[in-house]
Coordinates of C-alpha atoms in Angstrom, one line a residue:
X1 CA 0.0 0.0 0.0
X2 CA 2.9 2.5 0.6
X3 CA 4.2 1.8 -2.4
X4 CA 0.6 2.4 -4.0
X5 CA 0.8 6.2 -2.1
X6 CA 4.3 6.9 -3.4
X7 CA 3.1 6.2 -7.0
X8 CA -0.3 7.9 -6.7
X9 CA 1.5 11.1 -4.6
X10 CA 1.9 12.4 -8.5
X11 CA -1.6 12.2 -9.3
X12 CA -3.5 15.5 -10.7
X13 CA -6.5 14.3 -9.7
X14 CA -8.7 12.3 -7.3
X15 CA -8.2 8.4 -7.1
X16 CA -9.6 5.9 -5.1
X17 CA -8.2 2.1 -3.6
X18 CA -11.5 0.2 -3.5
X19 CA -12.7 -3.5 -3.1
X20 CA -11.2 -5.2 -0.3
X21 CA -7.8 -3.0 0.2
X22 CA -10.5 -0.4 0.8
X23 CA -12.6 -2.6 3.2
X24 CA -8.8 -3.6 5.1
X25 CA -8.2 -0.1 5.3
X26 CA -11.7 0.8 6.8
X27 CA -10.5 -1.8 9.5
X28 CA -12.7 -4.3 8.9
X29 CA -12.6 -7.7 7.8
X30 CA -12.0 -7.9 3.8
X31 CA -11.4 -11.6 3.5
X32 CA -8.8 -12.8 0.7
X33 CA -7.1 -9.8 -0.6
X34 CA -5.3 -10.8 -3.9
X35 CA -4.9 -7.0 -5.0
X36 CA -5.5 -3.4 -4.6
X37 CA -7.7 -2.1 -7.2
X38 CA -7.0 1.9 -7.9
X39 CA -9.7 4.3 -9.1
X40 CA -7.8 6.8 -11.6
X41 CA -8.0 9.4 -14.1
X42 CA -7.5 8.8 -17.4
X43 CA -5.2 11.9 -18.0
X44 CA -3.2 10.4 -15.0
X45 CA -3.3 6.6 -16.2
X46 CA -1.7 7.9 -18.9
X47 CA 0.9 9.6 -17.4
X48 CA 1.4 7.4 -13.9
X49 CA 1.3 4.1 -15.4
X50 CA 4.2 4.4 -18.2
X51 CA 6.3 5.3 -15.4
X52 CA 5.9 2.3 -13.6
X53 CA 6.5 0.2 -16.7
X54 CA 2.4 -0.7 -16.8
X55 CA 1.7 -1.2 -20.3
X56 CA -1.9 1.0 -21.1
X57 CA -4.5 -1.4 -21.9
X58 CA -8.7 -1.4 -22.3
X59 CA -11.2 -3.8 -20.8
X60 CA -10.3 -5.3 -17.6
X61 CA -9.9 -8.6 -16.2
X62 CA -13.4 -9.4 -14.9
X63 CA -16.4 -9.9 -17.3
X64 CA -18.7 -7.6 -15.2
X65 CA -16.3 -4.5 -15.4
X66 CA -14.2 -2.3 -17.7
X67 CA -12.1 0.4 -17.8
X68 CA -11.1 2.6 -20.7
X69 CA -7.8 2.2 -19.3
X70 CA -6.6 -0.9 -17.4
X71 CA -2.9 -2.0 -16.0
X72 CA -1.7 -4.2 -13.6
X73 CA 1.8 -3.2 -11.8
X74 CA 3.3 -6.6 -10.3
X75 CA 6.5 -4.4 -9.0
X76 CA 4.6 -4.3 -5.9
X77 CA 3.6 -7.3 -2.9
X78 CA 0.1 -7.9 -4.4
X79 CA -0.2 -7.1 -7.8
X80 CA -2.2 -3.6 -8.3
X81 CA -4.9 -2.9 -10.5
X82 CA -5.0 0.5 -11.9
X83 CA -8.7 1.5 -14.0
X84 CA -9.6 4.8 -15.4
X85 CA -12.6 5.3 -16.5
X86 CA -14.2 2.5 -14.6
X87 CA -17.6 0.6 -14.8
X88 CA -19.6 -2.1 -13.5
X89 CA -22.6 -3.9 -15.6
X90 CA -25.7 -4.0 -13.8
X91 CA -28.8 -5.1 -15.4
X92 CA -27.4 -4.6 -19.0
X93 CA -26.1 -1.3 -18.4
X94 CA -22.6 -0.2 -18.0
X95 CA -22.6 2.1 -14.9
X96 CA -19.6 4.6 -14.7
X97 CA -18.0 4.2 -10.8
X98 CA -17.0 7.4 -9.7
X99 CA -16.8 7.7 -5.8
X100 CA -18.0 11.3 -4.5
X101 CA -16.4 11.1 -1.4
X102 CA -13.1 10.7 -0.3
X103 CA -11.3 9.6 2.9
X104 CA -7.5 9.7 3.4
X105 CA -5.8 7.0 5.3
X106 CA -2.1 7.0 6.0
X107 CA -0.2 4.1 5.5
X108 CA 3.7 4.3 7.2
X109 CA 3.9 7.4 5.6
X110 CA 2.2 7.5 3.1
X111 CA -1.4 8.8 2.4
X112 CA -4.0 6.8 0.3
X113 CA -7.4 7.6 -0.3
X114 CA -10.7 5.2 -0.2
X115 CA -14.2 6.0 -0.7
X116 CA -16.0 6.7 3.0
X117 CA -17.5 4.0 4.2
X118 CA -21.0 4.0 3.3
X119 CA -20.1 4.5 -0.3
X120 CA -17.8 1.7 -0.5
X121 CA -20.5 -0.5 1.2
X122 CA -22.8 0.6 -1.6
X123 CA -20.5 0.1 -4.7
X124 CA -19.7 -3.4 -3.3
X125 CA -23.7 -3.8 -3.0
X126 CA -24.3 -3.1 -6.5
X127 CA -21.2 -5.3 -8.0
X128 CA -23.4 -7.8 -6.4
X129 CA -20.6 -10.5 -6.5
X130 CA -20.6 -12.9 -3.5
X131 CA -17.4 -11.8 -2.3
X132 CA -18.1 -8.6 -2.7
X133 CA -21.7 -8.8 -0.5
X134 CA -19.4 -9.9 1.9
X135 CA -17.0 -7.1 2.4
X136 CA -20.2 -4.7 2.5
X137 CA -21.9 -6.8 4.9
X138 CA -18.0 -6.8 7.0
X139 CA -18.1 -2.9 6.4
X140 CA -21.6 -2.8 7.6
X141 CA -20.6 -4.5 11.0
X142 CA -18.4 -2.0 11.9
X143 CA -19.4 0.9 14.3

């Protein structure tokens, strides 16, 4: 995650980690974590992720999402998967996520930013995947 707020420091605009990094970093319980999905712009995708040697590709890796922008930087522990210009399919449509709020967290130094809690319980509500129902109903339990 530090190495997720060094890269991201350089961002011009908002990003996001969300899924279960998010829920981890809301302290409560996200289940298996196998990466850290990043919210970004595209204007900074395009910039950030050459950098980091992430080749700039579309789609995404999950049949139920896409990005107009996707990479995935293995430099890191877990992988990390960077989408710009993110959605999620929901009854037929593609819905654009695009968090409206915007929490810091610092992580041994370095600052990250997730949605606030409620919203990130709601986007994992409407991915409507199992695992995801989960980490909303984890995120829910907290007080």
């Amino acid at each position: 995650m530090t190495a997720v707020g060094r890269i991201m420091a350089g961002a011009c605009d908002p990003w996001w980690v969300i899924a279960s990094a998010a829920v981890a970093l809301h302290g409560a319980d996200p289940g298996h974590v196998a990466d850290v999905d990043v919210l970004l712009s595209v204007a900074d995708a395009r910039r950030i992720l050459p950098a980091i040697g992430v080749e700039l590709q579309g789609g995404s890796a999950h049949p139920a999402f896409r990005s107009s922008i996707f990479g995935r930087w293995t430099g890191t522990a877990l992988p990390v998967e960077f989408m710009a210009d993110f959605h999620h399919r929901s009854d037929g449509a593609w819905l654009p996520v695009r968090p409206a709020t915007r929490q810091s967290v610092e992580v041994e130094g370095a600052m990250v930013f997730v949605p606030e809690k409620g919203e990130l319980q709601a986007m994992l509500t409407a991915f409507g995947r199992p695992k995801d129902m989960a980490r909303a109903r984890s995120l829910a339990a907290l007080a």
